[in-house]
Coordinates of C-alpha atoms in Angstrom, one line a residue:
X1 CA -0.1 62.8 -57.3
X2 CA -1.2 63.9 -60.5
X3 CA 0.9 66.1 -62.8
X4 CA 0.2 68.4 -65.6
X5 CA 0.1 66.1 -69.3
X6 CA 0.4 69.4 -71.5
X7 CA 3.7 69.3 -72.6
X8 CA 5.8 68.2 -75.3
X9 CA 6.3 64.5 -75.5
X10 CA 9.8 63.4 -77.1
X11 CA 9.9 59.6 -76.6
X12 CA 7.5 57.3 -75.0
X13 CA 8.4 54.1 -73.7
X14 CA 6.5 50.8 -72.1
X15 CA 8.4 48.8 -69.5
X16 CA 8.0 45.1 -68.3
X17 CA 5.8 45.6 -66.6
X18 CA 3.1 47.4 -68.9
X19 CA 4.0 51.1 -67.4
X20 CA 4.5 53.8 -70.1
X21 CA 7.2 56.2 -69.6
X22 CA 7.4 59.8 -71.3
X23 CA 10.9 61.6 -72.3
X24 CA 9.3 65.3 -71.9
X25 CA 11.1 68.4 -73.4
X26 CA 12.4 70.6 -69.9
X27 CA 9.9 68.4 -67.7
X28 CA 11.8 65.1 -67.3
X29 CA 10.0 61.9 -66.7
X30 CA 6.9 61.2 -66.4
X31 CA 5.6 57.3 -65.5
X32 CA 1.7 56.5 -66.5
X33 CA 0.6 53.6 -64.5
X34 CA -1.1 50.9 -66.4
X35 CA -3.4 49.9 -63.3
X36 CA -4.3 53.9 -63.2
X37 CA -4.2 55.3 -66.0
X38 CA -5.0 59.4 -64.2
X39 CA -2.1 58.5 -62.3
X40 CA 0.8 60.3 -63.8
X41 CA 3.9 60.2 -61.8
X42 CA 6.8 63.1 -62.5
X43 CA 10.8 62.6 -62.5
X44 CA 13.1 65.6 -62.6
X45 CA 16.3 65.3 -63.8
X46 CA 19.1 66.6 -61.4
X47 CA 19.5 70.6 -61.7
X48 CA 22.6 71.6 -64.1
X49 CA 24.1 75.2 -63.4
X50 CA 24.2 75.8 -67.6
X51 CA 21.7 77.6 -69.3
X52 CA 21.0 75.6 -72.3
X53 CA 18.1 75.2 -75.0
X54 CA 16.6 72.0 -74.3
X55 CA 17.2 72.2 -70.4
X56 CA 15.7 69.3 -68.4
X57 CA 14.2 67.4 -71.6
X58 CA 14.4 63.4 -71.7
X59 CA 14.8 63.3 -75.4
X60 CA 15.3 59.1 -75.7
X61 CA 14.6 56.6 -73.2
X62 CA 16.4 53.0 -73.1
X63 CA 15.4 50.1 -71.1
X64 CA 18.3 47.8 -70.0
X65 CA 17.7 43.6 -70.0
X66 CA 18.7 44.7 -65.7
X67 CA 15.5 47.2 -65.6
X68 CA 17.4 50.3 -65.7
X69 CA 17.1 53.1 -67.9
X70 CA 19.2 54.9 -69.7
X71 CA 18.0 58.5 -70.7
X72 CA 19.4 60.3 -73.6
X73 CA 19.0 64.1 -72.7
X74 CA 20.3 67.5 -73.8
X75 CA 23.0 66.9 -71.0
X76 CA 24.4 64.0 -71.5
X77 CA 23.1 60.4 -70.7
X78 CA 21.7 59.8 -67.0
X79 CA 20.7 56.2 -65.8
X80 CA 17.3 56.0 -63.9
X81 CA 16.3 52.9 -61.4
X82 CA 12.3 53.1 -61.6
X83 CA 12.8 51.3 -58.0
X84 CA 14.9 53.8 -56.1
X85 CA 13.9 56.4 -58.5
X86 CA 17.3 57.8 -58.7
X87 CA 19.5 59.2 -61.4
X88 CA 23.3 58.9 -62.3
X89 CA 25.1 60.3 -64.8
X90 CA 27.0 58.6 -67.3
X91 CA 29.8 60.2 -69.0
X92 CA 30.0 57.9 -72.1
X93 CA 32.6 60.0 -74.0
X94 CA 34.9 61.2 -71.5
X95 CA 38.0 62.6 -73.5
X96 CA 35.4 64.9 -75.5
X97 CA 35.2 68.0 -73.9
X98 CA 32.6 69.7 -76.6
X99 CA 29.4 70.6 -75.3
X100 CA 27.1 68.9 -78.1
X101 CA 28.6 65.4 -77.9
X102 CA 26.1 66.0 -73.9
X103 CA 22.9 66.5 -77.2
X104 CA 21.6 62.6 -77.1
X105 CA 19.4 61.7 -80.0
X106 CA 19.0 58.3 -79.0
X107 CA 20.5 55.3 -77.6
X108 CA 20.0 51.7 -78.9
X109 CA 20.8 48.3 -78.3
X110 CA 22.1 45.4 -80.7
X111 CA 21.6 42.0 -80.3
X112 CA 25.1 41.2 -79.0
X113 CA 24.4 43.3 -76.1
X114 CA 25.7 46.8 -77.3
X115 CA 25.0 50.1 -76.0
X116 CA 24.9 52.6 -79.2
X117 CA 24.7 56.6 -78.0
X118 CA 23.8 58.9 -80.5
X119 CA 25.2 62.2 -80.1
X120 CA 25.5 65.7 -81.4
X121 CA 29.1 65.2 -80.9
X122 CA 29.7 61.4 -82.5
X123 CA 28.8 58.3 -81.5
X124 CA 29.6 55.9 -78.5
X125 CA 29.6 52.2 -78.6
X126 CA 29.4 50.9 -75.6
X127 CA 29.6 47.5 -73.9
X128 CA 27.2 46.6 -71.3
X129 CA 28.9 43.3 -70.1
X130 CA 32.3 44.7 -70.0
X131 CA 32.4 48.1 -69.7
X132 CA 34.5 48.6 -73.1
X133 CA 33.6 51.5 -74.8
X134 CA 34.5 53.2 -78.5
X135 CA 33.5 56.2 -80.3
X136 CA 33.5 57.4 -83.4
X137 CA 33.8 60.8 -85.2
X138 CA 34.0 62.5 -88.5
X139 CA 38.1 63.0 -89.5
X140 CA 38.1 64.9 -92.8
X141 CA 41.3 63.1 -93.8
X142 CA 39.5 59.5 -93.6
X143 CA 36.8 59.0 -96.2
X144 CA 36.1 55.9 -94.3
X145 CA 34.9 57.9 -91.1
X146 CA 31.5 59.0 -90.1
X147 CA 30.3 61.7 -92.8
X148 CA 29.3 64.0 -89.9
X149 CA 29.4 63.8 -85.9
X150 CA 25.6 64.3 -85.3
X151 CA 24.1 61.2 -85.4
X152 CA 20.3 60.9 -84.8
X153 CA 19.1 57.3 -84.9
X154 CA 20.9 53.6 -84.6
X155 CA 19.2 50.6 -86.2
X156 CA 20.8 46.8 -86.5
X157 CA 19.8 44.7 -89.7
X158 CA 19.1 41.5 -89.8
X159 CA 22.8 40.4 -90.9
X160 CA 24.0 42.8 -87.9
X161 CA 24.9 45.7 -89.9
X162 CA 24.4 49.0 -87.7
X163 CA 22.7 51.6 -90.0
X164 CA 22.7 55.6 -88.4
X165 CA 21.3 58.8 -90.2
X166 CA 22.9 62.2 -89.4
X167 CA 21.4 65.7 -89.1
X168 CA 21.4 68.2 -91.8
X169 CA 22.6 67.0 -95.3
X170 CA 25.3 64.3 -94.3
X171 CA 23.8 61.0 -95.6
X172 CA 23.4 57.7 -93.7
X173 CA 26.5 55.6 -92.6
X174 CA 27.0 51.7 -92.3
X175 CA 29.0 50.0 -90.0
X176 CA 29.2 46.5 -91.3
X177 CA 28.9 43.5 -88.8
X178 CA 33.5 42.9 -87.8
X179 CA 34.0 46.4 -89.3
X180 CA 35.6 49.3 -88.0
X181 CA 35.1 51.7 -90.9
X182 CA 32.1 53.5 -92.8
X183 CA 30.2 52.8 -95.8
X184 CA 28.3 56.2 -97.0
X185 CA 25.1 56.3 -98.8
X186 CA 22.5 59.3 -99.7
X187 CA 24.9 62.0 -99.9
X188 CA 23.1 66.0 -99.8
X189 CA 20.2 63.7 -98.3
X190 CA 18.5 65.2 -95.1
X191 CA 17.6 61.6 -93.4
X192 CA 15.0 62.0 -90.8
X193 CA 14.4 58.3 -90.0
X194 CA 15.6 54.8 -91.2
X195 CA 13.6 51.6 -90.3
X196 CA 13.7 47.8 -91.2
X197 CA 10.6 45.9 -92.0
X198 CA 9.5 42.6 -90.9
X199 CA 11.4 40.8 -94.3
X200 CA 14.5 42.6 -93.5
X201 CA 14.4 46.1 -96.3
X202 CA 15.9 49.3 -95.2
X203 CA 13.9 51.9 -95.5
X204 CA 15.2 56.1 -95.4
X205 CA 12.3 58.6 -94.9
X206 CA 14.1 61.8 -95.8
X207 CA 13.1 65.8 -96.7
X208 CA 12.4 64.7 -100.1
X209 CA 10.7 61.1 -100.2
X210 CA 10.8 57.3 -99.3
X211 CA 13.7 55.5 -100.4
X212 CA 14.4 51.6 -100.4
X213 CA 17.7 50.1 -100.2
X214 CA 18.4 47.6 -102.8
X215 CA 20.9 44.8 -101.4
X216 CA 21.9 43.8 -104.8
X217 CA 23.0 46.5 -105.7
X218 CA 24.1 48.4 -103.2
X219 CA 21.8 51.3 -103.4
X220 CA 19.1 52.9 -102.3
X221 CA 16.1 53.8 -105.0
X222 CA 13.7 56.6 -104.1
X223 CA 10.0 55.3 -104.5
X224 CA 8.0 57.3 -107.4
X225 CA 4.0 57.3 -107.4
X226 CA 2.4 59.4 -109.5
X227 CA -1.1 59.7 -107.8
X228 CA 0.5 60.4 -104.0
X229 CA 3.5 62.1 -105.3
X230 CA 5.3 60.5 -102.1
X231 CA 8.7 61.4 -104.0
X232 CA 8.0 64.9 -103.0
X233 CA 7.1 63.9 -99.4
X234 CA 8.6 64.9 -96.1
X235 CA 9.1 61.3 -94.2
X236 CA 8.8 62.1 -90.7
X237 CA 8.2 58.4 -89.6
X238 CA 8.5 54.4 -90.7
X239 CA 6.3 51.9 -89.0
X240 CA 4.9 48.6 -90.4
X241 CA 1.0 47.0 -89.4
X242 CA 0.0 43.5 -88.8
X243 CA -0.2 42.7 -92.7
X244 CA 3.1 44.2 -93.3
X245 CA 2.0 47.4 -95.0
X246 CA 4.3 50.5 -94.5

């Protein structure tokens, strides 16, 4: 049947098979056909007994290469099969018994097959082939840990670097491709999105501007122009066109 479109959209994703998928804040689910378009389809997640902000959202949705998604949500990570239509949970940080680590941001995949869960309570590595799993959290007497445990976004460079903003004013970690440990960058920066362009720059669009990492030396450089004044600019969003303009 048809279901009411007026609602928040959080994430939107297009399957295989040309079908686009909506992450809805406290509706779940909803599946647009591409051979009918008025045909929207809804998905509820299962019913949890807390009362929580953010209740029944789909905040991220994840595509496996097996056709199953995985749903970053305000309660944790469910996996959805579009076929049987049903839901599973996934508990993908177990020993952590804090509420916000359940707060997904997002969940990305590398190119060697890596599951990366974005929480409000750290972040989860987690192998798809074998099952492994690690996670990763801010210890105040490790410089070399994760500046804060909320992290928002996971991207992967082109040298297989994983790049991941935090909330609030924590700066942007790097876990370098064989490493175990953090490299910080943009301290008292509030990073709202990172994104790599076609030739392989890291971009940080944060509260207060566009800034461009500089490989050779190690930094990032914030973008001044005096006509749009984009150094005072909120960044919301990154996203590149056919003719690589930003």
């Amino acid at each position: 049947g048809t279901v009411n479109i007026d609602r928040l959209i959080l994430d939107i994703h297009e399957d295989k098979e040309g079908n686009f998928w909506l992450g809805t804040e406290h509706h779940g689910l909803i599946k647009l056909d591409k051979n009918n378009p008025e045909k929207f389809e809804s998905f509820l997640l299962p019913k949890d007994q807390t009362n929580f902000p953010m209740a029944g959202s789909v905040v991220s949705i994840y595509e496996d290469p097996g056709g199953l998604f995985w749903l970053g949500t305000a309660d944790g990570v469910f996996i959805f099969d579009p076929v049987s239509k049903h839901f599973q949970r996934f508990d993908h940080d177990p020993k952590n018994t804090r509420k916000i680590k359940n707060f997904i941001n997002s969940i990305d995949e590398d190119s060697q097959g890596r599951i990366w869960i974005c929480s409000g309570g750290g972040l989860t590595e987690y192998n798809l082939k074998t099952g492994a799993s690690k996670h990763y959290y801010n210890d105040p007497n490790d410089p070399n840990s994760l500046t804060y445990d909320a992290v928002t976004q996971c991207i992967e460079d082109k040298e297989g670097n994983i790049w991941m903003p935090t909330w609030e004013k924590h700066g942007l970690n790097l876990l370098r491709k064989g490493d175990s440990t953090f490299r910080h960058y943009l301290p008292n920066y509030h990073i709202n999105t990172i994104y790599q362009d076609a030739s392989g720059i890291i971009w940080a669009g944060t509260e207060n501007g566009l800034l461009q990492y500089d490989k050779k030396t190690d930094r990032f450089i914030l973008l001044v122009d005096a006509k749009s004044e984009i150094e005072k600019t909120m960044i919301q969003g990154i996203n590149e066109d056919k003719y690589r303009n930003l």
